[in-house]
Amino acid sequence: MRIIIANWKMNLLSKDIDGFCAACVAEYKAKPGVEAGIAPPSIYLKDVKTKLGNCGVKVFAQNAYFEAKGAFTGEIAMAQLKDIGCDGVLLGHSERRHIFGETNAALVKKVKAAREHDLLPVLCIGETLAERDGGKMFEVLREQLAVLKETGPGALVVAYEPVWAIGTGRVATVEQVREVHAFVAEELKRLLGEAGAEVPIQYGGSVTPDNFSELIQVPHVSGGLVGGAALDPAKFLKLVQQAQ
Ligand code: PEP
């Protein structure tokens, strides 16, 4: 399966969302084997879900908490995401790891909680430039993927997003993507056995329609997690077409 997800991060307002969803409803044509999704700020999840109707574009949260319910001010439970019709949840995005201190230990619990509520977890991994330059890239990625040793197999997408390529306009080269995606595919098999071979591995980091047609051809690249370019519905829909 291939999957393209628009990560809006903390961008857009109601007026922008109307037009974005209307473009999806008018132009999105589902094709077998390729999923498309939007991850809006949580305050707009229900609105986006309603406006997309049954056009086939899925809705993802950008984060959620692992506890079932209770005194966790400011957090959202997986059950609440499911309750409003959410399809999945991004977990461990580099901005959550680096700005908000998300840990692998919390991610183990979040992946399990997402699965318990039938939400597709998208586990984001990626090295910083200092880690890559310091020869620590594979070690860091292995450690981030070790979350899956504790969760075991189940519904999953992995998004490889080199931190230095996110929002910088500096996309990884085809060779860099080839090398890391082959490594991630091997690790997934080592950790999850045959089930690991079925896990889609998205690339993320300054993806645009100009660079994506080449990246999507790279072995073990099965989609994209897209920030900046996916704030524009025409570009998002173009990326989906490229994956199809
Ligand atoms: C992202 O949001 O995960 C991302 C990769 O952002 P951008 O496409 O803007 O680099």
Short mmCIF file of C-alpha atoms and ligand atoms in Angstrom, two decimals:
data_model
loop_
_atom_site.label_atom_id
_atom_site.label_comp_id
_atom_site.label_asym_id
_atom_site.label_seq_id
_atom_site.Cartn_x
_atom_site.Cartn_y
_atom_site.Cartn_z
CA MET A 1 0.00 0.00 0.00
CA ARG A 2 1.10 3.54 -0.73
CA ILE A 3 -0.04 6.44 1.43
CA ILE A 4 0.26 10.22 1.16
CA ILE A 5 -0.57 12.33 4.21
CA ALA A 6 -0.80 16.11 4.36
CA ASN A 7 0.53 17.29 7.72
CA TRP A 8 -0.88 20.78 8.18
CA LYS A 9 0.95 21.21 11.49
CA MET A 10 -0.29 24.43 13.21
CA ASN A 11 -1.38 26.09 9.94
CA LEU A 12 -4.59 27.14 8.18
CA LEU A 13 -7.91 28.58 9.38
CA SER A 14 -11.55 27.61 8.75
CA LYS A 15 -11.73 29.68 5.57
CA ASP A 16 -8.76 27.82 4.06
CA ILE A 17 -10.09 24.45 5.14
CA ASP A 18 -13.39 24.91 3.29
CA GLY A 19 -11.59 25.37 -0.02
CA PHE A 20 -9.11 22.56 0.62
CA CYS A 21 -11.83 20.02 1.41
CA ALA A 22 -14.00 21.19 -1.49
CA ALA A 23 -11.05 20.60 -3.85
CA CYS A 24 -10.61 17.07 -2.45
CA VAL A 25 -14.32 16.30 -2.83
CA ALA A 26 -14.32 17.61 -6.41
CA GLU A 27 -11.04 16.13 -7.60
CA TYR A 28 -9.86 13.20 -5.50
CA LYS A 29 -10.27 9.91 -7.32
CA ALA A 30 -9.41 6.90 -5.19
CA LYS A 31 -7.27 4.23 -6.84
CA PRO A 32 -6.63 0.76 -5.40
CA GLY A 33 -3.48 0.46 -3.32
CA VAL A 34 -3.06 4.18 -2.62
CA GLU A 35 -4.48 6.00 0.39
CA ALA A 36 -4.62 9.75 0.93
CA GLY A 37 -5.04 11.50 4.26
CA ILE A 38 -5.05 14.90 5.91
CA ALA A 39 -3.73 15.63 9.41
CA PRO A 40 -5.24 18.99 10.46
CA PRO A 41 -4.82 20.69 13.83
CA SER A 42 -7.03 18.74 16.22
CA ILE A 43 -9.53 21.59 16.61
CA TYR A 44 -10.45 21.12 12.93
CA LEU A 45 -10.52 17.32 12.79
CA LYS A 46 -14.27 16.96 12.94
CA ASP A 47 -14.83 19.81 10.53
CA VAL A 48 -12.41 18.31 8.00
CA LYS A 49 -14.01 14.89 8.44
CA THR A 50 -17.46 16.33 7.79
CA LYS A 51 -16.36 18.42 4.83
CA LEU A 52 -14.50 15.53 3.17
CA GLY A 53 -17.69 13.44 3.50
CA ASN A 54 -17.25 10.10 1.79
CA CYS A 55 -14.78 11.32 -0.85
CA GLY A 56 -12.27 8.74 0.41
CA VAL A 57 -9.58 11.02 1.83
CA LYS A 58 -8.78 9.86 5.37
CA VAL A 59 -8.34 12.01 8.47
CA PHE A 60 -5.38 11.77 10.83
CA ALA A 61 -4.62 13.47 14.13
CA GLN A 62 -1.15 14.96 14.59
CA ASN A 63 -0.78 13.51 18.08
CA ALA A 64 -2.80 11.95 20.89
CA TYR A 65 -2.26 10.71 24.44
CA PHE A 66 -2.00 7.07 25.48
CA GLU A 67 -4.16 7.16 28.61
CA ALA A 68 -7.79 6.17 28.09
CA LYS A 69 -9.31 9.21 29.84
CA GLY A 70 -9.03 11.38 32.92
CA ALA A 71 -7.14 14.34 34.35
CA PHE A 72 -4.75 15.12 31.48
CA THR A 73 -5.51 18.76 30.67
CA GLY A 74 -4.84 19.68 27.08
CA GLU A 75 -4.55 16.11 25.83
CA ILE A 76 -6.79 14.09 23.52
CA ALA A 77 -7.54 10.38 23.93
CA MET A 78 -7.46 7.83 21.12
CA ALA A 79 -11.07 6.95 21.96
CA GLN A 80 -12.02 10.58 21.33
CA LEU A 81 -10.29 10.55 17.95
CA LYS A 82 -12.16 7.40 17.03
CA ASP A 83 -15.39 8.92 18.32
CA ILE A 84 -15.24 11.73 15.76
CA GLY A 85 -14.36 9.39 12.90
CA CYS A 86 -10.60 9.80 12.75
CA ASP A 87 -8.75 7.11 10.77
CA GLY A 88 -5.26 7.36 12.21
CA VAL A 89 -2.72 9.36 14.15
CA LEU A 90 0.80 10.68 13.52
CA LEU A 91 3.11 9.66 16.36
CA GLY A 92 6.61 10.82 17.18
CA HIS A 93 6.87 13.55 14.56
CA SER A 94 10.29 15.20 14.94
CA GLU A 95 8.63 18.42 16.11
CA ARG A 96 6.93 16.46 18.90
CA ARG A 97 10.19 14.73 19.80
CA HIS A 98 12.40 17.83 19.67
CA ILE A 99 10.09 20.65 20.80
CA PHE A 100 7.80 18.75 23.18
CA GLY A 101 10.16 16.04 24.41
CA GLU A 102 8.24 13.01 23.15
CA THR A 103 10.10 9.83 24.13
CA ASN A 104 10.28 6.36 22.65
CA ALA A 105 8.81 5.04 25.91
CA ALA A 106 5.69 7.20 25.42
CA LEU A 107 5.53 6.15 21.78
CA VAL A 108 5.33 2.46 22.69
CA LYS A 109 2.21 3.27 24.72
CA LYS A 110 0.79 5.52 22.01
CA VAL A 111 1.19 2.95 19.23
CA LYS A 112 -0.52 0.33 21.41
CA ALA A 113 -3.33 2.72 22.37
CA ALA A 114 -3.91 3.74 18.74
CA ARG A 115 -4.22 0.10 17.68
CA GLU A 116 -6.59 -0.65 20.56
CA HIS A 117 -8.90 1.98 19.09
CA ASP A 118 -8.49 0.86 15.51
CA LEU A 119 -6.54 3.98 14.53
CA LEU A 120 -3.66 3.61 12.06
CA PRO A 121 -0.46 4.75 13.80
CA VAL A 122 2.09 6.58 11.63
CA LEU A 123 5.37 6.28 13.52
CA CYS A 124 7.77 9.05 12.47
CA ILE A 125 11.50 8.54 12.70
CA GLY A 126 14.50 10.52 11.52
CA GLU A 127 18.00 11.67 12.38
CA THR A 128 19.26 15.20 12.93
CA LEU A 129 22.07 16.57 10.78
CA ALA A 130 24.50 16.32 13.69
CA GLU A 131 23.59 12.65 14.14
CA ARG A 132 24.05 11.96 10.42
CA ASP A 133 27.32 13.87 10.24
CA GLY A 134 28.52 12.19 13.42
CA GLY A 135 28.00 8.72 11.91
CA LYS A 136 25.14 7.94 14.30
CA MET A 137 22.27 7.85 11.80
CA PHE A 138 21.65 4.10 11.73
CA GLU A 139 22.01 3.84 15.50
CA VAL A 140 19.41 6.59 16.01
CA LEU A 141 16.97 5.10 13.53
CA ARG A 142 17.42 1.62 15.03
CA GLU A 143 16.67 3.03 18.47
CA GLN A 144 13.54 4.83 17.25
CA LEU A 145 12.32 1.70 15.48
CA ALA A 146 12.95 -0.38 18.62
CA VAL A 147 9.56 0.94 19.78
CA LEU A 148 8.16 -1.80 17.54
CA LYS A 149 9.97 -4.52 19.47
CA GLU A 150 7.66 -3.68 22.34
CA THR A 151 4.48 -3.10 20.39
CA GLY A 152 4.84 -6.17 18.15
CA PRO A 153 3.22 -6.37 14.72
CA GLY A 154 -0.09 -4.70 13.90
CA ALA A 155 -1.49 -1.79 11.92
CA LEU A 156 1.40 0.56 11.12
CA VAL A 157 2.93 3.08 8.75
CA VAL A 158 6.50 4.29 9.27
CA ALA A 159 7.49 7.76 8.08
CA TYR A 160 11.20 8.36 7.57
CA GLU A 161 11.77 12.10 7.91
CA PRO A 162 15.36 13.31 8.17
CA VAL A 163 15.04 16.23 10.60
CA TRP A 164 17.37 18.38 8.48
CA ALA A 165 15.00 18.04 5.51
CA ILE A 166 11.77 18.99 7.31
CA GLY A 167 10.56 22.44 6.34
CA THR A 168 14.01 23.45 5.13
CA GLY A 169 13.59 23.09 1.37
CA ARG A 170 16.56 20.71 1.53
CA VAL A 171 15.24 17.39 0.27
CA ALA A 172 17.27 14.20 0.78
CA THR A 173 18.93 12.92 -2.37
CA VAL A 174 17.62 9.84 -4.11
CA GLU A 175 20.74 7.97 -2.94
CA GLN A 176 20.21 9.01 0.69
CA VAL A 177 16.56 7.97 0.52
CA ARG A 178 17.47 4.67 -1.14
CA GLU A 179 20.02 3.87 1.57
CA VAL A 180 17.80 4.68 4.53
CA HIS A 181 14.61 3.12 3.20
CA ALA A 182 16.46 -0.15 2.48
CA PHE A 183 17.78 -0.05 6.06
CA VAL A 184 14.32 0.65 7.52
CA ALA A 185 12.76 -2.16 5.45
CA GLU A 186 15.41 -4.59 6.79
CA GLU A 187 14.88 -3.44 10.36
CA LEU A 188 11.11 -3.84 10.04
CA LYS A 189 11.59 -7.42 8.90
CA ARG A 190 14.05 -8.10 11.70
CA LEU A 191 11.66 -6.65 14.30
CA LEU A 192 8.32 -7.82 12.97
CA GLY A 193 9.09 -10.82 10.76
CA GLU A 194 7.06 -11.25 7.59
CA ALA A 195 4.54 -8.62 8.80
CA GLY A 196 7.38 -6.10 8.58
CA ALA A 197 7.47 -6.43 4.81
CA GLU A 198 3.89 -5.13 4.61
CA VAL A 199 4.53 -1.87 6.47
CA PRO A 200 4.45 1.17 4.16
CA ILE A 201 7.48 3.45 4.59
CA GLN A 202 6.77 7.08 3.77
CA TYR A 203 9.46 9.62 3.01
CA GLY A 204 9.01 13.11 4.46
CA GLY A 205 11.13 16.24 4.21
CA SER A 206 10.52 19.10 1.78
CA VAL A 207 8.54 16.88 -0.59
CA THR A 208 6.96 18.76 -3.53
CA PRO A 209 5.40 17.59 -6.79
CA ASP A 210 8.73 18.54 -8.42
CA ASN A 211 10.84 16.06 -6.46
CA PHE A 212 8.26 13.42 -5.57
CA SER A 213 7.90 11.70 -8.93
CA GLU A 214 11.51 10.57 -8.61
CA LEU A 215 11.39 9.76 -4.87
CA ILE A 216 8.30 7.57 -5.15
CA GLN A 217 10.18 5.29 -7.58
CA VAL A 218 12.89 4.51 -5.01
CA PRO A 219 12.62 0.94 -3.64
CA HIS A 220 10.83 0.77 -0.26
CA VAL A 221 9.40 4.29 -0.62
CA SER A 222 5.67 3.79 -0.34
CA GLY A 223 4.37 7.30 0.08
CA GLY A 224 4.99 10.69 1.57
CA LEU A 225 4.33 12.66 4.73
CA VAL A 226 4.15 16.21 3.45
CA GLY A 227 4.08 19.51 5.31
CA GLY A 228 4.56 22.78 3.43
CA ALA A 229 3.59 21.63 -0.06
CA ALA A 230 0.45 19.97 1.27
CA LEU A 231 -1.01 23.26 2.50
CA ASP A 232 -1.98 23.79 -1.13
CA PRO A 233 -4.78 21.46 -2.26
CA ALA A 234 -3.57 21.43 -5.88
CA LYS A 235 -0.11 20.27 -4.81
CA PHE A 236 -1.53 17.71 -2.37
CA LEU A 237 -3.78 16.23 -5.04
CA LYS A 238 -0.88 16.20 -7.50
CA LEU A 239 1.26 14.26 -5.00
CA VAL A 240 -1.56 11.76 -4.56
CA GLN A 241 -1.75 11.34 -8.34
CA GLN A 242 1.99 10.81 -8.52
CA ALA A 243 1.68 8.00 -5.96
CA GLN A 244 -1.14 6.47 -7.99
C1 PEP B 1 6.31 17.17 7.80
O1 PEP B 1 5.42 17.91 8.14
O2 PEP B 1 6.40 16.07 8.33
C2 PEP B 1 7.24 17.60 6.76
C3 PEP B 1 8.02 16.71 6.23
O3 PEP B 1 7.23 18.94 6.42
P1 PEP B 1 7.79 19.58 5.06
O4 PEP B 1 7.19 18.77 3.92
O5 PEP B 1 7.35 20.98 5.07
O6 PEP B 1 9.28 19.42 5.06
#
